[in-house]
Structures are given as C-alpha cells and as structure tokens.
Amino acid sequence: MTAAPAADPYRIALLPGDGIGGEVTAQAVQVLEAVGGLTDLRFDFDEIPAGAAYYREHGRDWPEGSEERCASADAILLGAIGLPAQEGGHGSLLRSDGKMAGWSAIVGNRIKLDLYANVRPVKLYPGVRHYVSGSHKQVWDPENVDMVFIRENTEDLYAGSGGILAPGGVAQVATDTRIVTRASSERVIRLAFETAMAREGAPGDKTRRVTAVVKDNILYGCRLFVKVLEEVGAEYPQVEVETILVDAFTQWLVRRPEHYDVVVAPNMFGDIITELGSALQGGMGVSVGCNVGARHGMFEPIHGSAPKHAGKNRVNPLASILSAGQALLWLGTRRSDPELLRAAGAVEAAVCDVLAAGEPLTYDLVGTERAAPMTAVTSAVVDQLAEHLPARAAS
Ligand SMILES: NC(=O)c1ccc[n+]([C@@H]2O[C@H](COP(=O)([O-])OP(=O)(O)OC[C@H]3O[C@@H](n4cnc5c(N)ncnc54)[C@H](O)[C@@H]3O)[C@@H](O)[C@H]2O)c1
C-alpha cells in the first residue's frame, strides 16, 4: 500500500519587523506548525528581515528581492514595523526620503500588492473585558459585539495628494486633497456585501446589514461612495443597507454595538472608527487587521512594535495568532480548501478556550499580578488546538 501524496505546502511570507513584532510572529508560526502537525496542511515559511532596525543597519527597508518574495507568497504575516528615532523618544525613525523606516514592508506592500481593503473583525470574546471606562466595568455582553469593519485602504485623504506652500521658506499653507473614486469605492463596498452574505447578521436582530459610515451631507466624496453603495446594494436584496454620519456613528457604536454587522467606510473615517472598534473588543492585544486585495493578503496584529516590551516574553501573542487564523480563513475561502477553513475555525476556537478559562493570559488582559508569560499563552492555545482538530478517520 502506498501512502497518499502529501499536499503541496502553502507558502507564507513572514515579516516579523521591529520590537515585539518578531516575538509575536514566532507565536503565530508555532500555532501554524501545530496546525500542520494535526492536519494534512503544510506551510513553508519564508522569513524576510524588514523594518526600522534593518534600515538602521543596512540603509534600506529590506533585502533586494523581498518585494517579489511577498508577491509570490500565498499569504503574508506581518509583525510590526517602526521604531522611535531615539530610544525612549517620540517620533519614528525616518528614511532619508522622509518616509517611515520600514515603509516598504507595510505601506509599500499595501500599494504594490493592491491590498485595497483593510478588514478588521471586531468581536468581544467571552472572558475578555472591553476597554471602555477606566474601571473596565463590563457594559456589554460579549454576544452583542460581533461585527466586521471594512476600510478602503488606498485613497481618500491618504492618497498623498497635497503639499505645503512655503513662500520665503516659511510654511504658510498646507493642503491634503481627498480623492474618492468609483472603482476603489466599488470594490470595498462589494467586499462588504460579500462579507455580510457569509455571516449570519447583526448580533441584535440577526439581520444581514451593511452600514456605510460617511459625511455625505457635506463631502462630495462621500456622496459618490453612497451612490455606489446604493448601486451595489441593489444586487444584494438579502442585505439591509444603511448610511450613518461618522459623528453620529461614534456614539451609536458604543450605545448599541449589537446593531452592527458589516461596517464599510472610506479610508480616513475607517482609520478612526476601527480604533474605537478595537476598544470594544478588549484592546490591541486581541485586535487583528487584514489587508486584502484580489490576489494578495497581508495579516497583522494592529498593535505596533512596543519597543519597551520587546524581548521580555510578556506581551499578548493572541492578536498575532488570531491574524494567522484570519490568513487561513482568507486563503481557505480563496482556494476553496475545506481543511484550511477547518483549521481557521480551530485556531479561533482554541484562542476562545484560553480566554474563557481566564488563564494563562498576559498583563493587558488580567493585570500584572496574574499575568502569564507570552509563551505560556501560546502553549495553552496549542494544547487546545488538538480539541478542535481531531484526526480524521482513515477512509
Ligand atoms: N502596523 C504597524 O506595524 C504599527 C502600528 C502601530 C504603530 N507602529 C509603530 O510601532 C512603534 C511604537 O508605536 P506605539 O508605541 O505608538 O504603539 P504600540 O502599539 O507599539 O504600543 C503602545 C502600547 O500598547 C501596548 N501593547 C501593544 N501591543 C501589545 C501587546 N501585543 N500586548 C500587550 N500590550 C501591547 C503596550 O503597552 C505599548 O506600550 C512606532 O514606531 C509606530 O510607528 C507600527
């Protein structure tokens, strides 16, 4: 009897980056290796040194050929990019052209790989306290916070169109031009509707709903965004469509999170409201950002390099582990691979088990007295994985 041929490995590019980026990415890799041990899935990791520390040493963001290595990977896992210009100081280390050191690995990849949507699942897992109110008093049931934010990732005020007028060498006038196009709006809006179709609706009323966060009473770009929303929405009669002004949204999100299912927004509003979303779900230690396009996906914890915590085995690895789970989900959906989808569900379920048990968890979730080391949290997730990935019966 001959053994079944092993499945082709998925190629995962790793950009651990700076500060705590390296150690949290290593935790995600450990979890993916455990997935490989429990399933037929195989992962080939291609680690690329990149970031501000690399720039400081080599005068460039990453080695030659890194762009191509990222482009040819099945998915990219990013840690964190950026370091302060001076130890303990404010202000990031910059390249000689004024861009952030390590820019190519994060913003460069978003542009080169056309990662047009930033997808942020906002879910309050049982056992996690949200970050609203200094006392961490719980005001929502976990089941009331379960939504996905989709932020346009390429244009709007961040398109880089603007400048400073400095007659006589003194800066006098600054402009940032807001660019909103039909094409870029349409692809994130379509992704929002497709995401809603794959979900079971808002936690409060189980209605599939896409909410566009705009300022269309004043801004032309938002009026175009809403026009495209209405056009695309007409193709999805099963999904309720609504718009809300961004200022009103900030209070409604906090007052009735259970109303929201999929939230879509132009770039700058999306940038701001996703941070608020992160507070609803328990902070940066558990918040994930997925940069996705038609062909490529880059997955990251939303936190930065937190240099003062680096190398101390104390930060929360769960955001990075959950981002690896999101990579499996995205890849599994794209490749129609049920084993990847099963693995994605198992990673999230294993994380939920550890959160619900209340230990071992890091300082940001349980305070310094009860804090466990980062590696203990990862080991607990790996232990739980086996519960959710039982070996398949031989056929
Ligand atoms: N996507 C990215 O790569 C990214 C995002 C944000 C900031 N940055 C960069 O990171 C550097 C530091 O930025 P910052 O200090 O403003 O933000 P940060 O997210 O690195 O850290 C802020 C604070 O959040 C807490 N924190 C962050 N991650 C945590 C984790 N996993 N577990 C527990 N606590 C955690 C820590 O208390 C930390 O001091 C800067 O150079 C910045 O440009 C990068």
Short mmCIF file of C-alpha atoms and ligand atoms in Angstrom, two decimals:
data_model
loop_
_atom_site.label_atom_id
_atom_site.label_comp_id
_atom_site.label_asym_id
_atom_site.label_seq_id
_atom_site.Cartn_x
_atom_site.Cartn_y
_atom_site.Cartn_z
CA MET A 1 0.00 0.00 0.00
CA THR A 2 1.43 3.39 -0.94
CA ALA A 3 0.98 6.43 1.26
CA ALA A 4 -1.20 9.28 -0.09
CA PRO A 5 0.94 12.07 -1.55
CA ALA A 6 1.47 14.96 0.83
CA ALA A 7 -0.49 18.11 -0.02
CA ASP A 8 1.51 20.97 -1.56
CA PRO A 9 2.67 23.36 1.12
CA TYR A 10 1.25 26.85 1.37
CA ARG A 11 3.98 29.48 1.21
CA ILE A 12 3.73 32.03 3.99
CA ALA A 13 5.98 35.11 3.89
CA LEU A 14 6.88 36.35 7.36
CA LEU A 15 7.69 40.00 8.03
CA PRO A 16 8.33 39.96 11.78
CA GLY A 17 9.67 43.53 11.71
CA ASP A 18 10.64 45.52 14.77
CA GLY A 19 10.35 45.38 18.57
CA ILE A 20 7.75 42.88 19.73
CA GLY A 21 6.87 42.09 16.09
CA GLY A 22 9.43 39.27 15.97
CA GLU A 23 8.32 37.54 19.14
CA VAL A 24 4.57 37.69 18.43
CA THR A 25 5.08 36.46 14.85
CA ALA A 26 7.04 33.50 16.23
CA GLN A 27 3.98 32.60 18.34
CA ALA A 28 1.75 32.65 15.26
CA VAL A 29 4.24 30.41 13.44
CA GLN A 30 4.24 27.99 16.38
CA VAL A 31 0.45 27.74 16.15
CA LEU A 32 0.55 27.19 12.35
CA GLU A 33 3.18 24.48 12.86
CA ALA A 34 0.86 22.84 15.39
CA VAL A 35 -1.96 23.04 12.81
CA GLY A 36 0.38 21.29 10.37
CA GLY A 37 1.01 18.54 12.92
CA LEU A 38 -2.73 17.91 13.36
CA THR A 39 -3.85 18.13 9.71
CA ASP A 40 -2.62 17.42 6.19
CA LEU A 41 -1.83 21.11 5.77
CA ARG A 42 1.79 22.06 5.20
CA PHE A 43 3.30 25.54 5.48
CA ASP A 44 6.63 26.72 4.10
CA PHE A 45 7.73 29.86 5.91
CA ASP A 46 9.87 32.47 4.17
CA GLU A 47 11.13 34.91 6.78
CA ILE A 48 12.16 38.31 5.45
CA PRO A 49 14.06 40.73 7.68
CA ALA A 50 12.49 44.17 7.33
CA GLY A 51 11.77 47.30 9.29
CA ALA A 52 13.37 50.21 11.06
CA ALA A 53 16.12 48.17 12.75
CA TYR A 54 17.04 46.66 9.37
CA TYR A 55 17.08 50.15 7.83
CA ARG A 56 19.34 51.44 10.59
CA GLU A 57 21.85 48.70 9.88
CA HIS A 58 21.63 48.40 6.09
CA GLY A 59 20.29 51.75 4.84
CA ARG A 60 17.30 50.04 3.17
CA ASP A 61 13.95 48.66 4.36
CA TRP A 62 14.58 45.03 3.42
CA PRO A 63 16.88 42.88 1.28
CA GLU A 64 16.73 43.03 -2.50
CA GLY A 65 14.08 40.66 -3.90
CA SER A 66 11.79 40.95 -0.85
CA GLU A 67 9.01 42.54 -2.88
CA GLU A 68 8.94 39.54 -5.21
CA ARG A 69 9.06 37.10 -2.27
CA CYS A 70 5.99 38.79 -0.78
CA ALA A 71 4.21 38.84 -4.15
CA SER A 72 4.78 35.12 -4.71
CA ALA A 73 3.64 34.03 -1.24
CA ASP A 74 0.18 32.56 -0.65
CA ALA A 75 -0.24 34.88 2.35
CA ILE A 76 1.90 37.31 4.34
CA LEU A 77 2.09 37.56 8.12
CA LEU A 78 3.33 40.92 9.39
CA GLY A 79 4.51 41.61 12.96
CA ALA A 80 5.08 45.35 13.46
CA ILE A 81 7.13 47.95 11.66
CA GLY A 82 8.68 51.08 13.13
CA LEU A 83 10.95 52.25 15.92
CA PRO A 84 11.35 55.62 17.63
CA ALA A 85 14.11 57.80 16.15
CA GLN A 86 15.76 57.82 19.57
CA GLU A 87 15.45 55.27 22.34
CA GLY A 88 12.52 56.19 24.60
CA GLY A 89 11.74 59.20 22.42
CA HIS A 90 8.76 60.15 20.30
CA GLY A 91 8.74 60.33 16.53
CA SER A 92 9.50 57.38 14.29
CA LEU A 93 12.85 56.70 12.67
CA LEU A 94 12.60 58.07 9.12
CA ARG A 95 14.34 57.18 5.89
CA SER A 96 16.41 59.76 4.07
CA ASP A 97 13.39 60.41 1.77
CA GLY A 98 11.20 61.28 4.77
CA LYS A 99 9.17 58.08 4.79
CA MET A 100 8.99 55.87 7.87
CA ALA A 101 11.89 53.42 8.07
CA GLY A 102 10.47 50.04 7.06
CA TRP A 103 7.80 51.73 4.89
CA SER A 104 8.23 49.23 2.02
CA ALA A 105 7.12 46.27 4.14
CA ILE A 106 3.88 47.83 5.31
CA VAL A 107 2.66 50.76 3.21
CA GLY A 108 4.73 49.67 0.20
CA ASN A 109 3.19 46.21 0.26
CA ARG A 110 -0.31 47.68 0.55
CA ILE A 111 0.30 49.71 -2.61
CA LYS A 112 2.39 47.26 -4.66
CA LEU A 113 0.14 44.28 -3.90
CA ASP A 114 -3.01 46.40 -4.24
CA LEU A 115 -4.32 45.45 -0.80
CA TYR A 116 -7.33 47.66 -1.25
CA ALA A 117 -9.33 46.71 1.82
CA ASN A 118 -8.46 46.73 5.49
CA VAL A 119 -10.73 44.19 7.14
CA ARG A 120 -10.99 44.34 10.91
CA PRO A 121 -13.12 41.76 12.72
CA VAL A 122 -14.43 43.32 15.94
CA LYS A 123 -15.56 40.60 18.28
CA LEU A 124 -15.70 40.64 22.05
CA TYR A 125 -14.76 37.11 23.03
CA PRO A 126 -16.28 35.67 26.21
CA GLY A 127 -13.89 36.27 29.10
CA VAL A 128 -12.42 39.47 27.61
CA ARG A 129 -13.16 42.84 29.14
CA HIS A 130 -13.62 45.68 26.70
CA TYR A 131 -11.57 48.85 27.22
CA VAL A 132 -14.44 51.27 27.73
CA SER A 133 -14.40 53.04 31.11
CA GLY A 134 -11.27 53.19 33.23
CA SER A 135 -12.62 50.61 35.66
CA HIS A 136 -13.09 48.06 32.88
CA LYS A 137 -16.66 47.77 34.06
CA GLN A 138 -18.42 45.42 31.67
CA VAL A 139 -21.27 47.19 29.89
CA TRP A 140 -21.92 44.79 27.01
CA ASP A 141 -22.48 41.10 26.82
CA PRO A 142 -19.85 39.56 24.57
CA GLU A 143 -22.52 38.29 22.21
CA ASN A 144 -23.52 41.91 21.48
CA VAL A 145 -20.18 42.80 19.89
CA ASP A 146 -19.55 40.86 16.70
CA MET A 147 -19.06 42.88 13.53
CA VAL A 148 -16.59 43.38 10.69
CA PHE A 149 -15.20 46.77 9.73
CA ILE A 150 -14.05 47.21 6.14
CA ARG A 151 -11.95 50.25 5.43
CA GLU A 152 -10.94 51.48 1.99
CA ASN A 153 -7.14 51.23 2.10
CA THR A 154 -5.71 53.16 -0.85
CA GLU A 155 -7.14 56.65 -1.34
CA ASP A 156 -9.18 59.40 0.36
CA LEU A 157 -7.07 61.90 2.35
CA TYR A 158 -4.23 59.34 2.46
CA ALA A 159 -3.70 59.27 -1.32
CA GLY A 160 -0.69 61.51 -0.85
CA SER A 161 -2.09 64.34 -2.94
CA GLY A 162 -1.34 67.64 -1.28
CA GLY A 163 1.52 69.79 -0.20
CA ILE A 164 2.81 72.78 1.70
CA LEU A 165 3.24 76.27 0.26
CA ALA A 166 6.19 77.97 1.83
CA PRO A 167 6.78 81.42 0.34
CA GLY A 168 10.11 82.72 1.58
CA GLY A 169 10.84 79.31 3.12
CA VAL A 170 8.15 79.63 5.82
CA ALA A 171 5.33 77.08 5.73
CA GLN A 172 2.11 79.03 5.28
CA VAL A 173 -0.49 76.82 3.63
CA ALA A 174 -0.99 73.07 3.71
CA THR A 175 -3.40 71.08 1.58
CA ASP A 176 -4.48 67.43 1.57
CA THR A 177 -6.72 66.59 -1.35
CA ARG A 178 -9.40 63.99 -0.68
CA ILE A 179 -9.65 61.54 -3.56
CA VAL A 180 -12.58 59.13 -3.77
CA THR A 181 -13.04 57.09 -6.94
CA ARG A 182 -15.90 54.92 -8.14
CA ALA A 183 -13.57 51.96 -8.77
CA SER A 184 -11.97 51.90 -5.31
CA SER A 185 -15.29 52.55 -3.59
CA GLU A 186 -16.99 49.78 -5.52
CA ARG A 187 -14.51 47.07 -4.65
CA VAL A 188 -14.63 47.66 -0.88
CA ILE A 189 -18.39 48.05 -0.94
CA ARG A 190 -18.75 44.79 -2.88
CA LEU A 191 -16.46 43.08 -0.36
CA ALA A 192 -18.70 44.42 2.43
CA PHE A 193 -21.79 42.84 0.86
CA GLU A 194 -20.00 39.56 0.18
CA THR A 195 -18.82 39.55 3.81
CA ALA A 196 -22.38 40.16 5.03
CA MET A 197 -23.63 37.28 2.88
CA ALA A 198 -21.11 34.95 4.54
CA ARG A 199 -22.21 35.99 8.06
CA GLU A 200 -25.37 35.42 10.00
CA GLY A 201 -26.35 39.01 10.56
CA ALA A 202 -26.00 41.54 13.36
CA PRO A 203 -26.00 40.06 16.87
CA GLY A 204 -29.03 42.09 17.95
CA ASP A 205 -31.59 41.09 15.31
CA LYS A 206 -29.80 38.57 13.07
CA THR A 207 -30.34 40.90 10.10
CA ARG A 208 -27.66 40.96 7.44
CA ARG A 209 -26.74 44.62 7.27
CA VAL A 210 -24.13 46.83 5.62
CA THR A 211 -23.68 50.21 7.28
CA ALA A 212 -21.70 52.87 5.39
CA VAL A 213 -20.06 55.45 7.64
CA VAL A 214 -19.86 58.73 5.76
CA LYS A 215 -20.34 62.50 5.89
CA ASP A 216 -22.44 62.83 2.76
CA ASN A 217 -24.31 65.88 4.00
CA ILE A 218 -21.09 67.84 3.35
CA LEU A 219 -18.49 65.87 1.41
CA TYR A 220 -18.71 65.10 -2.33
CA GLY A 221 -16.51 62.02 -1.99
CA CYS A 222 -18.99 60.55 0.47
CA ARG A 223 -21.87 61.27 -1.90
CA LEU A 224 -20.12 59.21 -4.59
CA PHE A 225 -19.43 56.48 -2.00
CA VAL A 226 -23.16 56.37 -1.10
CA LYS A 227 -24.22 56.35 -4.76
CA VAL A 228 -22.02 53.29 -5.37
CA LEU A 229 -23.35 51.73 -2.14
CA GLU A 230 -26.91 52.03 -3.44
CA GLU A 231 -25.99 50.57 -6.83
CA VAL A 232 -24.09 47.59 -5.44
CA GLY A 233 -26.62 47.14 -2.62
CA ALA A 234 -29.38 46.63 -5.20
CA GLU A 235 -27.61 43.42 -6.23
CA TYR A 236 -27.91 42.05 -2.67
CA PRO A 237 -31.62 42.21 -1.73
CA GLN A 238 -30.95 39.89 1.26
CA VAL A 239 -28.78 42.56 2.90
CA GLU A 240 -30.18 45.67 4.59
CA VAL A 241 -28.33 48.85 3.60
CA GLU A 242 -27.98 51.99 5.68
CA THR A 243 -25.78 55.05 5.89
CA ILE A 244 -24.83 56.95 9.01
CA LEU A 245 -22.90 60.16 9.55
CA VAL A 246 -19.49 59.43 11.04
CA ASP A 247 -20.03 61.70 14.07
CA ALA A 248 -23.31 60.01 14.96
CA PHE A 249 -21.78 56.59 14.36
CA THR A 250 -19.19 57.02 17.12
CA GLN A 251 -21.92 57.28 19.75
CA TRP A 252 -24.21 54.63 18.26
CA LEU A 253 -21.38 52.14 18.06
CA VAL A 254 -20.85 52.46 21.80
CA ARG A 255 -24.58 52.64 22.64
CA ARG A 256 -25.81 49.75 20.52
CA PRO A 257 -22.96 47.64 19.15
CA GLU A 258 -25.41 44.76 18.63
CA HIS A 259 -26.97 46.66 15.68
CA TYR A 260 -23.84 46.41 13.54
CA ASP A 261 -22.96 43.55 11.23
CA VAL A 262 -20.64 44.84 8.46
CA VAL A 263 -19.45 48.44 8.53
CA VAL A 264 -17.79 49.97 5.46
CA ALA A 265 -16.06 53.35 5.28
CA PRO A 266 -13.71 55.48 3.20
CA ASN A 267 -10.10 55.41 4.36
CA MET A 268 -9.83 58.17 6.96
CA PHE A 269 -13.16 57.60 8.71
CA GLY A 270 -12.32 53.90 8.64
CA ASP A 271 -8.96 54.55 10.27
CA ILE A 272 -10.60 56.35 13.19
CA ILE A 273 -13.63 54.14 13.78
CA THR A 274 -11.62 50.91 13.69
CA GLU A 275 -9.62 52.13 16.70
CA LEU A 276 -12.90 52.65 18.54
CA GLY A 277 -13.89 49.16 17.47
CA SER A 278 -10.69 47.81 18.97
CA ALA A 279 -11.63 49.34 22.36
CA LEU A 280 -14.95 47.48 22.21
CA GLN A 281 -13.20 44.16 21.80
CA GLY A 282 -10.59 44.40 24.56
CA GLY A 283 -7.73 46.39 23.10
CA MET A 284 -4.72 45.87 20.92
CA GLY A 285 -3.69 42.53 22.37
CA VAL A 286 -6.61 40.82 20.62
CA SER A 287 -7.24 43.06 17.58
CA VAL A 288 -6.43 41.95 14.06
CA GLY A 289 -6.06 43.80 10.75
CA CYS A 290 -6.31 42.02 7.39
CA ASN A 291 -5.02 43.87 4.32
CA VAL A 292 -6.59 42.12 1.38
CA GLY A 293 -6.82 42.56 -2.36
CA ALA A 294 -7.96 40.46 -5.28
CA ARG A 295 -4.81 38.31 -5.24
CA HIS A 296 -2.82 39.00 -2.10
CA GLY A 297 -3.43 39.16 1.64
CA MET A 298 -1.28 40.51 4.49
CA PHE A 299 -2.38 39.82 8.06
CA GLU A 300 -1.21 41.58 11.20
CA PRO A 301 -1.94 42.37 14.80
CA ILE A 302 -2.99 46.04 14.79
CA HIS A 303 -0.53 46.96 17.52
CA GLY A 304 2.90 48.43 16.85
CA SER A 305 6.39 47.39 17.86
CA ALA A 306 6.02 48.45 21.55
CA PRO A 307 9.83 48.59 21.90
CA LYS A 308 9.78 48.98 25.70
CA HIS A 309 8.24 45.50 25.98
CA ALA A 310 10.44 43.79 23.40
CA GLY A 311 12.35 40.68 24.40
CA LYS A 312 10.62 40.35 27.78
CA ASN A 313 8.25 37.50 26.94
CA ARG A 314 5.33 39.47 28.36
CA VAL A 315 3.19 40.85 25.53
CA ASN A 316 -0.05 39.35 24.30
CA PRO A 317 0.50 36.94 21.38
CA LEU A 318 -3.23 36.46 20.69
CA ALA A 319 -3.64 39.23 18.10
CA SER A 320 -0.81 37.74 16.06
CA ILE A 321 -2.19 34.20 16.49
CA LEU A 322 -5.67 35.37 15.50
CA SER A 323 -4.19 37.15 12.47
CA ALA A 324 -2.70 33.81 11.36
CA GLY A 325 -6.21 32.34 11.78
CA GLN A 326 -7.60 35.08 9.54
CA ALA A 327 -4.92 34.25 6.95
CA LEU A 328 -6.12 30.62 6.97
CA LEU A 329 -9.72 31.78 6.59
CA TRP A 330 -8.93 34.11 3.67
CA LEU A 331 -6.75 31.54 1.92
CA GLY A 332 -9.26 28.75 2.56
CA THR A 333 -12.04 30.84 1.04
CA ARG A 334 -9.94 31.82 -1.97
CA ARG A 335 -8.69 28.30 -2.65
CA SER A 336 -11.91 26.54 -1.62
CA ASP A 337 -9.83 24.40 0.76
CA PRO A 338 -12.08 22.96 3.50
CA GLU A 339 -9.05 21.86 5.52
CA LEU A 340 -7.80 25.46 5.72
CA LEU A 341 -11.29 26.60 6.76
CA ARG A 342 -11.43 23.88 9.42
CA ALA A 343 -8.00 25.00 10.68
CA ALA A 344 -9.09 28.66 10.74
CA GLY A 345 -12.10 27.79 12.90
CA ALA A 346 -9.92 25.70 15.19
CA VAL A 347 -7.39 28.49 15.78
CA GLU A 348 -10.15 30.91 16.78
CA ALA A 349 -11.85 28.29 18.95
CA ALA A 350 -8.58 27.42 20.72
CA VAL A 351 -7.98 31.12 21.46
CA CYS A 352 -11.55 31.40 22.77
CA ASP A 353 -10.99 28.43 25.10
CA VAL A 354 -7.96 30.09 26.68
CA LEU A 355 -9.75 33.44 27.00
CA ALA A 356 -12.81 31.81 28.55
CA ALA A 357 -10.64 29.86 31.01
CA GLY A 358 -9.17 33.20 32.12
CA GLU A 359 -5.63 31.82 32.27
CA PRO A 360 -2.88 31.80 31.26
CA LEU A 361 -3.23 35.35 29.91
CA THR A 362 -0.91 38.35 29.62
CA TYR A 363 -0.86 41.55 31.68
CA ASP A 364 -3.01 43.58 29.33
CA LEU A 365 -5.96 41.24 29.86
CA VAL A 366 -5.58 40.19 33.52
CA GLY A 367 -3.27 42.78 35.12
CA THR A 368 0.37 42.37 36.13
CA GLU A 369 -0.24 40.27 39.27
CA ARG A 370 -1.98 37.46 37.42
CA ALA A 371 0.00 37.86 34.19
CA ALA A 372 1.46 34.83 32.48
CA PRO A 373 4.40 34.92 30.06
CA MET A 374 3.59 35.27 26.37
CA THR A 375 4.94 31.78 25.61
CA ALA A 376 2.62 30.19 28.23
CA VAL A 377 -0.37 31.68 26.42
CA THR A 378 0.81 30.24 23.10
CA SER A 379 1.37 26.79 24.67
CA ALA A 380 -2.18 26.86 26.06
CA VAL A 381 -3.58 27.72 22.60
CA VAL A 382 -1.54 24.90 21.03
CA ASP A 383 -2.83 22.45 23.69
CA GLN A 384 -6.42 23.45 22.92
CA LEU A 385 -5.93 23.10 19.16
CA ALA A 386 -5.98 19.32 19.36
CA GLU A 387 -9.52 19.51 20.80
CA HIS A 388 -10.71 21.32 17.69
CA LEU A 389 -8.70 19.43 15.09
CA PRO A 390 -9.39 15.79 15.83
CA ALA A 391 -7.60 13.42 13.48
CA ARG A 392 -9.79 12.44 10.54
CA ALA A 393 -10.84 8.78 10.49
CA ALA A 394 -8.91 6.80 7.88
CA SER A 395 -11.09 6.08 4.85
N1 LIG B 1 1.15 48.13 11.98
C1 LIG B 1 2.32 48.51 12.50
O1 LIG B 1 3.35 47.95 12.18
C2 LIG B 1 2.32 49.60 13.53
C3 LIG B 1 1.15 50.01 14.15
C4 LIG B 1 1.22 50.97 15.16
C5 LIG B 1 2.47 51.53 15.48
N2 LIG B 1 3.59 51.11 14.83
C6 LIG B 1 4.92 51.61 15.21
O2 LIG B 1 5.29 50.98 16.45
C7 LIG B 1 6.11 51.88 17.21
C8 LIG B 1 5.54 52.02 18.61
O3 LIG B 1 4.25 52.62 18.50
P1 LIG B 1 3.30 52.92 19.72
O4 LIG B 1 4.08 52.84 20.99
O5 LIG B 1 2.54 54.14 19.42
O6 LIG B 1 2.21 51.76 19.68
P2 LIG B 1 2.34 50.22 20.11
O7 LIG B 1 1.12 49.52 19.66
O8 LIG B 1 3.62 49.66 19.66
O9 LIG B 1 2.38 50.22 21.70
C9 LIG B 1 1.55 51.01 22.52
C10 LIG B 1 1.31 50.29 23.84
O10 LIG B 1 0.32 49.29 23.62
C11 LIG B 1 0.59 48.17 24.42
N3 LIG B 1 0.71 46.99 23.54
C12 LIG B 1 0.94 46.96 22.21
N4 LIG B 1 0.97 45.72 21.77
C13 LIG B 1 0.73 44.91 22.82
C14 LIG B 1 0.63 43.50 23.01
N5 LIG B 1 0.75 42.63 22.00
N6 LIG B 1 0.40 43.04 24.25
C15 LIG B 1 0.26 43.87 25.28
N7 LIG B 1 0.33 45.20 25.18
C16 LIG B 1 0.58 45.73 23.96
C17 LIG B 1 1.84 48.47 25.19
O11 LIG B 1 1.50 48.97 26.45
C18 LIG B 1 2.50 49.53 24.37
O12 LIG B 1 3.34 50.33 25.14
C19 LIG B 1 6.16 53.20 16.42
O13 LIG B 1 7.36 53.27 15.70
C20 LIG B 1 4.97 53.11 15.47
O14 LIG B 1 5.18 53.81 14.28
C21 LIG B 1 3.55 50.15 13.88
#
